[in-house]
Coordinates of C-alpha atoms and ligand atoms in Angstrom, one line a residue:
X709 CA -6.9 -0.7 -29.9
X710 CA -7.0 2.1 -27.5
X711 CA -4.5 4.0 -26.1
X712 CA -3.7 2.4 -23.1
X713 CA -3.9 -1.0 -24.3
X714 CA -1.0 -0.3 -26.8
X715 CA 2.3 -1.3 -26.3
X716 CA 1.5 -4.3 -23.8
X717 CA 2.5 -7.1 -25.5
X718 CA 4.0 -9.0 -22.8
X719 CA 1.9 -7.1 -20.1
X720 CA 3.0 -9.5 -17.6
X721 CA 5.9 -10.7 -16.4
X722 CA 6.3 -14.1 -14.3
X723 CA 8.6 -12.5 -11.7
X724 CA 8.1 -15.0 -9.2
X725 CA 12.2 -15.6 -8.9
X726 CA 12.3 -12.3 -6.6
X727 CA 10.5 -14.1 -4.5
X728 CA 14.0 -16.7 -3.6
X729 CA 15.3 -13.3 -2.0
X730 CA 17.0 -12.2 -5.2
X731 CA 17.5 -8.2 -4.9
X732 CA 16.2 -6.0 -7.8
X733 CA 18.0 -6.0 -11.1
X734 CA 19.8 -2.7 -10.2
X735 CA 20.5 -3.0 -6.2
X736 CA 20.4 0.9 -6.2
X737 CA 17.5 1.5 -7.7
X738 CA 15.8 -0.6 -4.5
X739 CA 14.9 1.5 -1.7
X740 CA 13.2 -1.6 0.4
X741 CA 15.1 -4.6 0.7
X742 CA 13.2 -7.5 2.4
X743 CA 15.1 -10.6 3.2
X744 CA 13.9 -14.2 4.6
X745 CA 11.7 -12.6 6.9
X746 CA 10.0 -14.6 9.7
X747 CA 7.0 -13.8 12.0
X748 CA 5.0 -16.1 14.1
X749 CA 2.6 -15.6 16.6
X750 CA 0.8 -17.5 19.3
X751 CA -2.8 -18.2 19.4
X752 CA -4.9 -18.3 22.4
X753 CA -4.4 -22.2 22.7
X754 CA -1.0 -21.9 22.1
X755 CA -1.0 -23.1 18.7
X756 CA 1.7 -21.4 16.3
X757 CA 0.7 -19.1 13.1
X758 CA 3.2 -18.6 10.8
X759 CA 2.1 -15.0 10.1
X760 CA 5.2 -14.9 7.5
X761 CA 8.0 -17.6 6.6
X762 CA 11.1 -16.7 4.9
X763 CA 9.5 -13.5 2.8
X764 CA 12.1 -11.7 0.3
X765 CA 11.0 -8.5 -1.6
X766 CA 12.9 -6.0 -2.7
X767 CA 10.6 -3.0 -4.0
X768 CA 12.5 -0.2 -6.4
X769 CA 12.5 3.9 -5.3
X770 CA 9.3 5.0 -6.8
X771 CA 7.6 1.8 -7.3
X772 CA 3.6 1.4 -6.5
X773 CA 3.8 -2.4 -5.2
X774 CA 0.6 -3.7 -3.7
X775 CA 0.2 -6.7 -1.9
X776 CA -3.0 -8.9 -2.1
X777 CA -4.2 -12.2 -1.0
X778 CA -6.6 -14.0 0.8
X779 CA -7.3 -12.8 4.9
X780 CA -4.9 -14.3 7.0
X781 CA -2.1 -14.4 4.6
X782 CA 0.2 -12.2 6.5
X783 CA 0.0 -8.7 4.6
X784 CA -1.0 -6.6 7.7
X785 CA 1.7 -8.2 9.4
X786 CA 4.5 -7.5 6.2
X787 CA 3.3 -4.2 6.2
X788 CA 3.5 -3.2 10.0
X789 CA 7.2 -4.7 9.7
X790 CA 7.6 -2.5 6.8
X791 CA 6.1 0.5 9.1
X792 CA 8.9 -0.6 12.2
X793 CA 5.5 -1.3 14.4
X794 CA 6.9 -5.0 14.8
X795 CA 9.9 -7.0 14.3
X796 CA 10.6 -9.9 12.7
X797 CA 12.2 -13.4 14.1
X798 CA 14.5 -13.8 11.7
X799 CA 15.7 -11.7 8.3
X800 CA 16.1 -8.2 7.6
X801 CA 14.5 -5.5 6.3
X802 CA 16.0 -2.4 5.2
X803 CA 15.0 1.0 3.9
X804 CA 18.3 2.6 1.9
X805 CA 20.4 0.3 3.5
X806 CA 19.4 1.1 7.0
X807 CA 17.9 -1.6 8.6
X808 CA 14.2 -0.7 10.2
X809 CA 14.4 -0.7 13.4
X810 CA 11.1 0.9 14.7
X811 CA 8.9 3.5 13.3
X812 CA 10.0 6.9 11.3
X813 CA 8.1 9.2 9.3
X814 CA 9.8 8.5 6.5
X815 CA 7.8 5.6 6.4
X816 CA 3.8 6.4 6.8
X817 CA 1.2 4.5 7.2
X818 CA -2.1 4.8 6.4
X819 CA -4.9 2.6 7.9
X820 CA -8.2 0.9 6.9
X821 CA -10.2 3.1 8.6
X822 CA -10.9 5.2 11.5
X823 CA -7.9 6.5 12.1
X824 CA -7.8 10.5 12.4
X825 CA -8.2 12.2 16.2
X826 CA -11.5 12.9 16.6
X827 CA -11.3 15.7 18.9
X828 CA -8.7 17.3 16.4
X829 CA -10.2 19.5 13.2
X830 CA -9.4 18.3 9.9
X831 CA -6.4 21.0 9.9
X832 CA -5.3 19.7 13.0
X833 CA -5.4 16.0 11.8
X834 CA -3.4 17.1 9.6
X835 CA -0.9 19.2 11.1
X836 CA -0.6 16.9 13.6
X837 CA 1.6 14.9 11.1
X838 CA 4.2 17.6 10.9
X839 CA 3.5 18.4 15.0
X840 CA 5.0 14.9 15.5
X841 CA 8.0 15.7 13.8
X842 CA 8.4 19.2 16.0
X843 CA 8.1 21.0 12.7
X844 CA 5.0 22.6 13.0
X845 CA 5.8 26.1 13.0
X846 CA 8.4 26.3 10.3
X847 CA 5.8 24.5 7.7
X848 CA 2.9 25.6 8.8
X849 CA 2.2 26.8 5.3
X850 CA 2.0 22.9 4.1
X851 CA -1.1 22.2 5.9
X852 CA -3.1 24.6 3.8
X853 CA -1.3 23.1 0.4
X854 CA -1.9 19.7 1.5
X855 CA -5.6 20.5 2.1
X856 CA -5.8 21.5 -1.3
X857 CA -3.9 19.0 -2.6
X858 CA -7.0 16.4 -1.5
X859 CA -9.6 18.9 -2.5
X860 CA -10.9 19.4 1.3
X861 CA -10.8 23.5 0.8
X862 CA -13.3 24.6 3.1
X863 CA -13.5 21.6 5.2
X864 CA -10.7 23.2 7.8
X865 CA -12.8 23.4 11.1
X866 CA -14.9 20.4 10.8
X867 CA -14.5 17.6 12.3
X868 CA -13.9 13.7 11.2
X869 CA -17.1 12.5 12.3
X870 CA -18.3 15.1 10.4
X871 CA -16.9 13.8 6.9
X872 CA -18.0 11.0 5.0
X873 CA -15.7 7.5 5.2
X874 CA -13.6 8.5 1.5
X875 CA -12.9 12.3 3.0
X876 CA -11.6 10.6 6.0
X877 CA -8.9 8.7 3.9
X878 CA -8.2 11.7 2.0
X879 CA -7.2 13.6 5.0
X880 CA -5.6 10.3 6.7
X881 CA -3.4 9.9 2.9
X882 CA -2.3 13.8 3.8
X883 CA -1.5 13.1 6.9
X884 CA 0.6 10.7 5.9
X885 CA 2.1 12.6 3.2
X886 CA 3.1 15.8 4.7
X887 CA 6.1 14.3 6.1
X888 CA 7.1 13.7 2.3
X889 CA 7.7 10.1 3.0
X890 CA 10.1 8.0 1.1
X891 CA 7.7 5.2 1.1
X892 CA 3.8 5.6 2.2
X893 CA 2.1 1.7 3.3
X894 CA -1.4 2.0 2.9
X895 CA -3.3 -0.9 4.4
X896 CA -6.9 -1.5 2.8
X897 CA -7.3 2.1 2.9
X898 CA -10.3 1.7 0.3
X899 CA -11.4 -1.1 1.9
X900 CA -14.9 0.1 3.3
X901 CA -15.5 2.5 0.7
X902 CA -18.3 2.4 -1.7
X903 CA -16.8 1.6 -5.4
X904 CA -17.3 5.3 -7.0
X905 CA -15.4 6.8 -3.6
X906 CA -12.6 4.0 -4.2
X907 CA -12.1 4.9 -7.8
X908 CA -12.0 8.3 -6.8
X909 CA -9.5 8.1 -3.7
X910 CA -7.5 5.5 -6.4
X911 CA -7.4 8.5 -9.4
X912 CA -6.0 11.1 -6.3
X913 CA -3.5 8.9 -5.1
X914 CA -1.7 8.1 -8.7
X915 CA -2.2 11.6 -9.2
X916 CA 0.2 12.3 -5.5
X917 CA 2.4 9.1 -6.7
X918 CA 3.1 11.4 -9.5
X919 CA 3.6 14.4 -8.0
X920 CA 6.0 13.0 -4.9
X921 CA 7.2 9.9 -6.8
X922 CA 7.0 8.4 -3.3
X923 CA 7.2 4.5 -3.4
X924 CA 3.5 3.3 -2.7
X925 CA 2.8 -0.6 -0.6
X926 CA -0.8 -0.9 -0.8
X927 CA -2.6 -4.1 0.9
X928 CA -5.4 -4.5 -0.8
X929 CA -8.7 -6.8 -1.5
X930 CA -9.5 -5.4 -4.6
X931 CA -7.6 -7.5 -7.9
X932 CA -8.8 -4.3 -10.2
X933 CA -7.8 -2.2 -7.6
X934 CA -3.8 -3.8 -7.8
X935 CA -3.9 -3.7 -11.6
X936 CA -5.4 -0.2 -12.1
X937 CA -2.4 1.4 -9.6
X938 CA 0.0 -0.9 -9.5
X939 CA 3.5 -1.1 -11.2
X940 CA 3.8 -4.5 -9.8
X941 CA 1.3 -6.9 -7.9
X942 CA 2.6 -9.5 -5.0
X943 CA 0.3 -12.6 -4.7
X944 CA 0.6 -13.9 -1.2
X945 CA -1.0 -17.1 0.4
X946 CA -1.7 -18.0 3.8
X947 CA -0.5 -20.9 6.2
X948 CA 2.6 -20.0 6.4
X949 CA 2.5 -16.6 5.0
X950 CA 4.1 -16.6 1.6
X951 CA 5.0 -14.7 -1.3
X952 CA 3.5 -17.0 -4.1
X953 CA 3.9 -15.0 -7.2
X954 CA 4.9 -11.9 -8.1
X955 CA 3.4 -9.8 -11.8
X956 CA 4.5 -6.9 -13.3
X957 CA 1.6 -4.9 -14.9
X958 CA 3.2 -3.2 -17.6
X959 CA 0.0 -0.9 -18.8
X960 CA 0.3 2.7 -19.3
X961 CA -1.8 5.3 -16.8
X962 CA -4.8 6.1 -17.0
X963 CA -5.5 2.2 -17.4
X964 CA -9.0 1.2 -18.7
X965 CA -10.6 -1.1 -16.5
X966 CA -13.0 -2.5 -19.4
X967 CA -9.3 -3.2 -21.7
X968 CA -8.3 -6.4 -23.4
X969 CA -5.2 -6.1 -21.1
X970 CA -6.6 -4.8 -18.4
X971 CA -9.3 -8.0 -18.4
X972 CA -6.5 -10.7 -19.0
X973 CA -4.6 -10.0 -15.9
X974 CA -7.3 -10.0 -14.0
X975 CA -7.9 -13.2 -15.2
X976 CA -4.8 -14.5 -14.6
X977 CA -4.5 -13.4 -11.0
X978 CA -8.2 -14.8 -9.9
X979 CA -6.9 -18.1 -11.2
X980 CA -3.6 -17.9 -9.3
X981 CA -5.5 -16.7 -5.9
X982 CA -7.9 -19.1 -6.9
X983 CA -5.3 -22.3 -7.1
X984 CA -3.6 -21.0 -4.6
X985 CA -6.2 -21.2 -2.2
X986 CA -8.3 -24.0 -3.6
X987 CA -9.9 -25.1 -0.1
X988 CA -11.3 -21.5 0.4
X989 CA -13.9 -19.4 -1.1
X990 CA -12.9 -16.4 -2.9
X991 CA -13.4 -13.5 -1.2
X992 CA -11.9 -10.7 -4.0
X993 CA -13.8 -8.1 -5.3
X994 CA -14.7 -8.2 -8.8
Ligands
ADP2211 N1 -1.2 -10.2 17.3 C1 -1.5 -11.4 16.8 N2 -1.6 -12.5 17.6 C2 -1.9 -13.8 17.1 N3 -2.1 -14.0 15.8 C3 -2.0 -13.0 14.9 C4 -1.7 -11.6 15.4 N4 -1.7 -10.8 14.3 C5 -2.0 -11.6 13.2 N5 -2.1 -12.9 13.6 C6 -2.4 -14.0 12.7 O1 -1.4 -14.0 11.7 C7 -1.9 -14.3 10.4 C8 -1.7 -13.2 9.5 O2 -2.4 -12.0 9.9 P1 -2.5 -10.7 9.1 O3 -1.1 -10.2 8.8 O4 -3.3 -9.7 9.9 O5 -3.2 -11.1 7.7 P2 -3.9 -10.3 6.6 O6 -3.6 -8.8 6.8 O7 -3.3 -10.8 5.3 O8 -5.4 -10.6 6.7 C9 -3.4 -14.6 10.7 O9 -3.6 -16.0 10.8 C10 -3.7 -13.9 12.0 O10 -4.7 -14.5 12.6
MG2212 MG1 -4.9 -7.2 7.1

Protein backbone atom coordinates (compact mmCIF):
# COMPACT_ATOMS: atom_id res chain seq x y z
CA UNK A 1 0.00 0.00 0.00
CA UNK A 2 1.52 3.27 -0.62
CA UNK A 3 1.97 6.03 1.36
CA UNK A 4 -0.92 8.00 0.89
CA UNK A 5 -3.33 5.32 0.80
CA UNK A 6 -2.47 4.40 4.41
CA UNK A 7 -4.39 5.23 7.21
CA UNK A 8 -7.82 5.64 5.19
CA UNK A 9 -9.85 3.23 6.47
CA UNK A 10 -12.93 4.94 6.64
CA UNK A 11 -11.91 7.56 3.92
CA UNK A 12 -15.29 8.86 3.85
CA UNK A 13 -17.60 10.01 5.93
CA UNK A 14 -21.48 10.32 5.15
CA UNK A 15 -21.74 13.89 6.59
CA UNK A 16 -24.91 14.69 4.94
CA UNK A 17 -26.59 15.69 8.52
CA UNK A 18 -24.65 19.24 8.16
CA UNK A 19 -26.61 19.70 5.48
CA UNK A 20 -30.18 20.10 8.14
CA UNK A 21 -28.15 23.48 9.20
CA UNK A 22 -26.34 21.76 12.02
CA UNK A 23 -23.13 24.05 12.80
CA UNK A 24 -19.61 22.26 12.88
CA UNK A 25 -18.83 20.02 15.72
CA UNK A 26 -16.69 22.86 17.39
CA UNK A 27 -18.81 26.19 16.59
CA UNK A 28 -15.41 28.06 16.96
CA UNK A 29 -13.50 26.23 14.88
CA UNK A 30 -16.15 27.54 11.89
CA UNK A 31 -15.27 30.59 10.26
CA UNK A 32 -18.32 30.41 7.68
CA UNK A 33 -21.61 29.77 8.96
CA UNK A 34 -24.31 29.29 6.23
CA UNK A 35 -27.91 29.08 7.42
CA UNK A 36 -31.26 28.14 5.41
CA UNK A 37 -30.28 30.24 2.64
CA UNK A 38 -32.73 31.22 -0.13
CA UNK A 39 -32.12 32.71 -3.66
CA UNK A 40 -34.48 32.80 -6.52
CA UNK A 41 -34.47 34.57 -9.53
CA UNK A 42 -36.76 35.41 -12.42
CA UNK A 43 -36.51 34.18 -15.84
CA UNK A 44 -37.20 36.02 -18.91
CA UNK A 45 -40.85 34.57 -18.97
CA UNK A 46 -41.28 35.17 -15.53
CA UNK A 47 -40.93 31.76 -14.43
CA UNK A 48 -39.17 31.31 -10.91
CA UNK A 49 -35.65 29.38 -10.45
CA UNK A 50 -34.93 28.37 -7.22
CA UNK A 51 -31.20 29.23 -7.58
CA UNK A 52 -30.84 27.89 -3.78
CA UNK A 53 -33.56 26.64 -1.12
CA UNK A 54 -32.86 26.47 2.41
CA UNK A 55 -28.81 25.84 2.04
CA UNK A 56 -26.92 25.28 5.51
CA UNK A 57 -23.02 24.88 5.52
CA UNK A 58 -20.84 25.65 8.02
CA UNK A 59 -17.10 25.32 6.65
CA UNK A 60 -14.22 25.17 9.60
CA UNK A 61 -11.04 28.02 9.65
CA UNK A 62 -8.66 26.37 7.28
CA UNK A 63 -10.78 24.11 5.59
CA UNK A 64 -10.38 23.46 1.50
CA UNK A 65 -14.34 22.75 0.85
CA UNK A 66 -15.30 22.56 -2.84
CA UNK A 67 -18.50 22.57 -4.11
CA UNK A 68 -19.52 20.47 -7.28
CA UNK A 69 -22.56 19.51 -9.12
CA UNK A 70 -24.27 19.53 -12.21
CA UNK A 71 -24.71 23.32 -14.23
CA UNK A 72 -27.50 25.05 -12.89
CA UNK A 73 -27.31 23.67 -9.47
CA UNK A 74 -26.76 27.03 -7.79
CA UNK A 75 -22.87 26.98 -6.93
CA UNK A 76 -22.02 30.31 -8.76
CA UNK A 77 -24.87 31.74 -7.03
CA UNK A 78 -23.63 30.12 -3.13
CA UNK A 79 -20.43 31.43 -3.90
CA UNK A 80 -21.14 35.05 -5.03
CA UNK A 81 -23.34 35.09 -1.60
CA UNK A 82 -20.30 33.84 0.04
CA UNK A 83 -18.24 36.76 -1.87
CA UNK A 84 -21.22 39.64 -0.53
CA UNK A 85 -21.79 40.15 -4.57
CA UNK A 86 -25.56 39.20 -3.74
CA UNK A 87 -27.91 38.67 -1.03
CA UNK A 88 -29.98 36.07 -0.14
CA UNK A 89 -34.05 36.07 0.47
CA UNK A 90 -33.99 34.47 3.46
CA UNK A 91 -31.12 32.96 5.93
CA UNK A 92 -27.89 34.12 6.97
CA UNK A 93 -24.50 33.89 6.28
CA UNK A 94 -21.73 34.83 8.44
CA UNK A 95 -18.02 35.05 8.31
CA UNK A 96 -16.58 35.04 12.28
CA UNK A 97 -19.86 35.84 13.42
CA UNK A 98 -20.33 38.88 11.27
CA UNK A 99 -22.95 38.59 9.05
CA UNK A 100 -21.85 39.30 5.05
CA UNK A 101 -23.19 42.07 4.09
CA UNK A 102 -21.49 43.03 0.80
CA UNK A 103 -18.02 42.49 -0.45
CA UNK A 104 -14.51 42.71 1.61
CA UNK A 105 -11.19 41.62 0.81
CA UNK A 106 -11.18 39.35 3.37
CA UNK A 107 -13.10 37.38 1.20
CA UNK A 108 -11.50 37.02 -2.57
CA UNK A 109 -12.67 35.76 -5.32
CA UNK A 110 -11.22 34.33 -8.05
CA UNK A 111 -13.05 33.76 -11.46
CA UNK A 112 -13.25 31.24 -14.27
CA UNK A 113 -11.52 33.16 -16.49
CA UNK A 114 -10.66 36.39 -18.02
CA UNK A 115 -10.58 38.28 -15.25
CA UNK A 116 -7.19 40.47 -14.85
CA UNK A 117 -7.20 44.33 -16.45
CA UNK A 118 -5.84 44.17 -19.61
CA UNK A 119 -4.38 47.41 -19.92
CA UNK A 120 -2.69 46.80 -16.46
CA UNK A 121 0.90 44.76 -16.42
CA UNK A 122 1.10 41.60 -14.63
CA UNK A 123 2.64 43.73 -11.55
CA UNK A 124 -0.02 46.02 -11.83
CA UNK A 125 -2.80 43.25 -11.91
CA UNK A 126 -1.48 42.46 -9.06
CA UNK A 127 -0.87 45.40 -7.04
CA UNK A 128 -3.98 46.41 -7.98
CA UNK A 129 -5.35 44.05 -5.21
CA UNK A 130 -3.56 45.86 -2.46
CA UNK A 131 -4.33 49.44 -4.48
CA UNK A 132 -7.96 48.63 -3.69
CA UNK A 133 -7.40 48.42 -0.18
CA UNK A 134 -5.29 51.98 -0.20
CA UNK A 135 -2.28 50.03 0.88
CA UNK A 136 -0.23 50.24 -1.92
CA UNK A 137 2.65 52.09 -0.79
CA UNK A 138 3.23 50.53 2.61
CA UNK A 139 3.42 46.92 0.95
CA UNK A 140 4.72 47.51 -2.07
CA UNK A 141 7.36 44.96 -1.30
CA UNK A 142 4.49 42.10 -1.49
CA UNK A 143 3.91 42.39 -5.12
CA UNK A 144 7.36 41.23 -5.94
CA UNK A 145 6.98 38.17 -3.14
CA UNK A 146 3.76 37.26 -4.50
CA UNK A 147 5.12 37.17 -8.11
CA UNK A 148 7.51 34.77 -6.90
CA UNK A 149 5.37 33.01 -4.96
CA UNK A 150 3.44 31.87 -8.44
CA UNK A 151 6.71 31.44 -10.29
CA UNK A 152 5.95 34.57 -12.79
CA UNK A 153 9.71 36.06 -12.09
CA UNK A 154 10.35 37.83 -15.11
CA UNK A 155 6.91 38.17 -16.36
CA UNK A 156 6.48 41.85 -14.53
CA UNK A 157 5.90 44.12 -17.61
CA UNK A 158 3.95 41.93 -19.82
CA UNK A 159 0.75 41.91 -20.24
CA UNK A 160 -2.37 39.36 -19.75
CA UNK A 161 -3.01 38.80 -23.22
CA UNK A 162 0.38 38.12 -23.41
CA UNK A 163 0.32 35.00 -21.02
CA UNK A 164 -1.07 31.73 -21.56
CA UNK A 165 -4.80 30.90 -19.93
CA UNK A 166 -2.98 28.86 -16.56
CA UNK A 167 -0.45 32.09 -15.97
CA UNK A 168 -3.48 34.15 -16.12
CA UNK A 169 -5.02 32.16 -13.01
CA UNK A 170 -1.86 32.21 -11.33
CA UNK A 171 -1.65 35.91 -11.36
CA UNK A 172 -5.63 36.21 -10.75
CA UNK A 173 -5.04 33.45 -7.43
CA UNK A 174 -2.29 36.34 -6.35
CA UNK A 175 -4.31 38.80 -6.76
CA UNK A 176 -6.61 37.40 -4.71
CA UNK A 177 -4.19 36.43 -2.18
CA UNK A 178 -2.25 39.45 -1.43
CA UNK A 179 -4.90 40.80 0.72
CA UNK A 180 -4.16 37.61 2.91
CA UNK A 181 -7.78 36.68 2.84
CA UNK A 182 -9.44 34.65 5.53
CA UNK A 183 -11.25 32.76 2.95
CA UNK A 184 -10.39 32.77 -0.95
CA UNK A 185 -13.74 31.40 -3.32
CA UNK A 186 -12.47 30.27 -6.45
CA UNK A 187 -15.10 29.59 -9.08
CA UNK A 188 -14.03 26.97 -11.84
CA UNK A 189 -10.79 28.69 -11.93
CA UNK A 190 -9.29 25.47 -13.78
CA UNK A 191 -12.15 25.17 -15.67
CA UNK A 192 -10.75 26.04 -19.26
CA UNK A 193 -7.39 24.78 -18.66
CA UNK A 194 -5.77 21.96 -20.34
CA UNK A 195 -5.42 18.93 -17.76
CA UNK A 196 -1.36 19.17 -17.24
CA UNK A 197 -1.98 23.24 -16.51
CA UNK A 198 -4.83 22.19 -14.02
CA UNK A 199 -2.79 19.76 -12.16
CA UNK A 200 -0.20 22.21 -12.02
CA UNK A 201 -2.30 25.43 -10.92
CA UNK A 202 -3.97 22.49 -8.31
CA UNK A 203 -0.22 21.37 -6.90
CA UNK A 204 0.50 25.55 -6.42
CA UNK A 205 -2.64 26.22 -4.76
CA UNK A 206 -2.31 23.28 -1.85
CA UNK A 207 1.09 24.37 -1.76
CA UNK A 208 -0.38 28.47 -0.84
CA UNK A 209 -3.33 26.58 1.31
CA UNK A 210 -0.34 25.48 3.22
CA UNK A 211 1.55 28.30 3.46
CA UNK A 212 -1.52 30.90 4.45
CA UNK A 213 -3.77 28.22 5.88
CA UNK A 214 -6.51 30.35 4.32
CA UNK A 215 -9.96 28.45 4.12
CA UNK A 216 -10.28 27.46 0.23
CA UNK A 217 -14.35 27.23 -1.52
CA UNK A 218 -13.64 25.97 -4.83
CA UNK A 219 -16.63 25.42 -7.47
CA UNK A 220 -15.59 23.01 -9.52
CA UNK A 221 -16.42 20.44 -12.51
CA UNK A 222 -13.76 18.30 -12.00
CA UNK A 223 -14.69 14.99 -9.26
CA UNK A 224 -10.68 14.24 -9.18
CA UNK A 225 -10.15 17.75 -9.03
CA UNK A 226 -12.50 17.91 -5.46
CA UNK A 227 -10.81 14.69 -4.10
CA UNK A 228 -7.19 15.55 -5.01
CA UNK A 229 -7.55 19.18 -2.94
CA UNK A 230 -10.25 18.81 -0.97
CA UNK A 231 -10.67 18.25 2.91
CA UNK A 232 -14.30 17.93 2.27
CA UNK A 233 -16.55 17.74 -0.97
CA UNK A 234 -20.28 19.27 -1.10
CA UNK A 235 -22.52 17.48 -3.71
CA UNK A 236 -25.17 19.81 -4.80
CA UNK A 237 -28.19 19.21 -7.22
CA UNK A 238 -30.23 21.43 -9.17
CA UNK A 239 -34.06 22.43 -9.27
CA UNK A 240 -34.19 23.83 -6.38
CA UNK A 241 -30.57 24.31 -5.60
CA UNK A 242 -29.61 21.91 -2.86
CA UNK A 243 -26.98 20.59 -0.74
CA UNK A 244 -27.47 16.74 -1.42
CA UNK A 245 -24.58 15.24 0.31
CA UNK A 246 -21.69 16.15 1.91
CA UNK A 247 -18.03 13.61 2.04
CA UNK A 248 -15.14 14.05 3.94
CA UNK A 249 -12.02 12.85 2.06
CA UNK A 250 -9.77 11.86 4.67
CA UNK A 251 -6.53 11.07 2.41
CA UNK A 252 -3.20 12.46 3.27
CA UNK A 253 -1.38 15.16 0.66
CA UNK A 254 0.14 14.55 -1.97
CA UNK A 255 -2.88 12.19 -2.92
CA UNK A 256 -2.31 9.66 -5.78
CA UNK A 257 -4.81 10.07 -8.26
CA UNK A 258 -4.23 6.25 -9.57
CA UNK A 259 -4.89 5.05 -5.45
CA UNK A 260 -7.25 2.34 -4.25
CA UNK A 261 -8.74 5.24 -2.19
CA UNK A 262 -8.37 7.74 -4.33
CA UNK A 263 -10.46 5.56 -7.14
CA UNK A 264 -13.30 4.46 -4.62
CA UNK A 265 -14.38 7.93 -3.88
CA UNK A 266 -14.51 8.82 -7.05
CA UNK A 267 -16.64 6.11 -7.54
CA UNK A 268 -18.79 6.85 -5.01
CA UNK A 269 -19.40 10.51 -5.95
CA UNK A 270 -20.13 9.75 -9.90
CA UNK A 271 -22.86 7.46 -8.56
CA UNK A 272 -24.29 10.05 -6.16
CA UNK A 273 -24.16 12.94 -9.08
CA UNK A 274 -25.20 10.23 -11.21
CA UNK A 275 -28.57 9.37 -9.07
CA UNK A 276 -28.91 12.52 -8.23
CA UNK A 277 -29.43 13.71 -11.49
CA UNK A 278 -30.78 10.64 -13.25
CA UNK A 279 -32.68 12.62 -16.17
CA UNK A 280 -29.38 14.39 -17.26
CA UNK A 281 -26.28 13.43 -18.85
CA UNK A 282 -23.21 13.53 -16.92
CA UNK A 283 -21.23 16.23 -17.78
CA UNK A 284 -17.96 15.57 -15.04
CA UNK A 285 -14.75 15.25 -16.04
CA UNK A 286 -13.10 11.95 -15.63
N1 LIG B 1 -29.05 36.56 -12.77
C1 LIG B 1 -29.83 35.50 -12.98
N2 LIG B 1 -31.09 35.63 -13.48
C2 LIG B 1 -31.89 34.56 -13.68
N3 LIG B 1 -31.53 33.29 -13.40
C3 LIG B 1 -30.29 33.09 -12.91
C4 LIG B 1 -29.37 34.17 -12.68
N4 LIG B 1 -28.22 33.66 -12.19
C5 LIG B 1 -28.39 32.33 -12.13
N5 LIG B 1 -29.63 31.99 -12.55
C6 LIG B 1 -30.19 30.62 -12.59
O1 LIG B 1 -30.04 30.06 -11.30
C7 LIG B 1 -29.64 28.70 -11.39
C8 LIG B 1 -28.31 28.52 -10.68
O2 LIG B 1 -27.31 29.20 -11.41
P1 LIG B 1 -25.77 29.17 -11.02
O3 LIG B 1 -25.62 29.51 -9.58
O4 LIG B 1 -25.05 30.01 -11.99
O5 LIG B 1 -25.43 27.62 -11.22
P2 LIG B 1 -24.03 26.87 -11.40
O6 LIG B 1 -22.93 27.82 -11.04
O7 LIG B 1 -24.12 25.70 -10.47
O8 LIG B 1 -23.97 26.43 -12.82
C9 LIG B 1 -29.60 28.37 -12.86
O9 LIG B 1 -30.82 27.77 -13.21
C10 LIG B 1 -29.43 29.72 -13.54
O10 LIG B 1 -29.99 29.71 -14.81
MG1 LIG C 1 -21.29 28.48 -12.13
Amino acid sequence: MSENTKNTSNTIHNNSSNTSGKRAANPKDAILEIEHVNRTYYDTDGNTVEALKDVSLSVRRGEFISLIGSSGCGKTTLLRLIAGLDHPEAGTLRLNGTEINGTDPQRGYVFQQGSLFPWLTIYQNIASGLKARHVYKEQKAEVAKYIELIGLNGFEKVFPHQISGGMAQRVAIARALINKPEALLLDEPMGALDSFTRADIQDKLLELWRLYQTTMILVTHDVDEAIYLSDRIVIMTPRPGKISEILEVKLSHPRDRGGEEFLAIRKKILEKLHLANASQEPEYNL
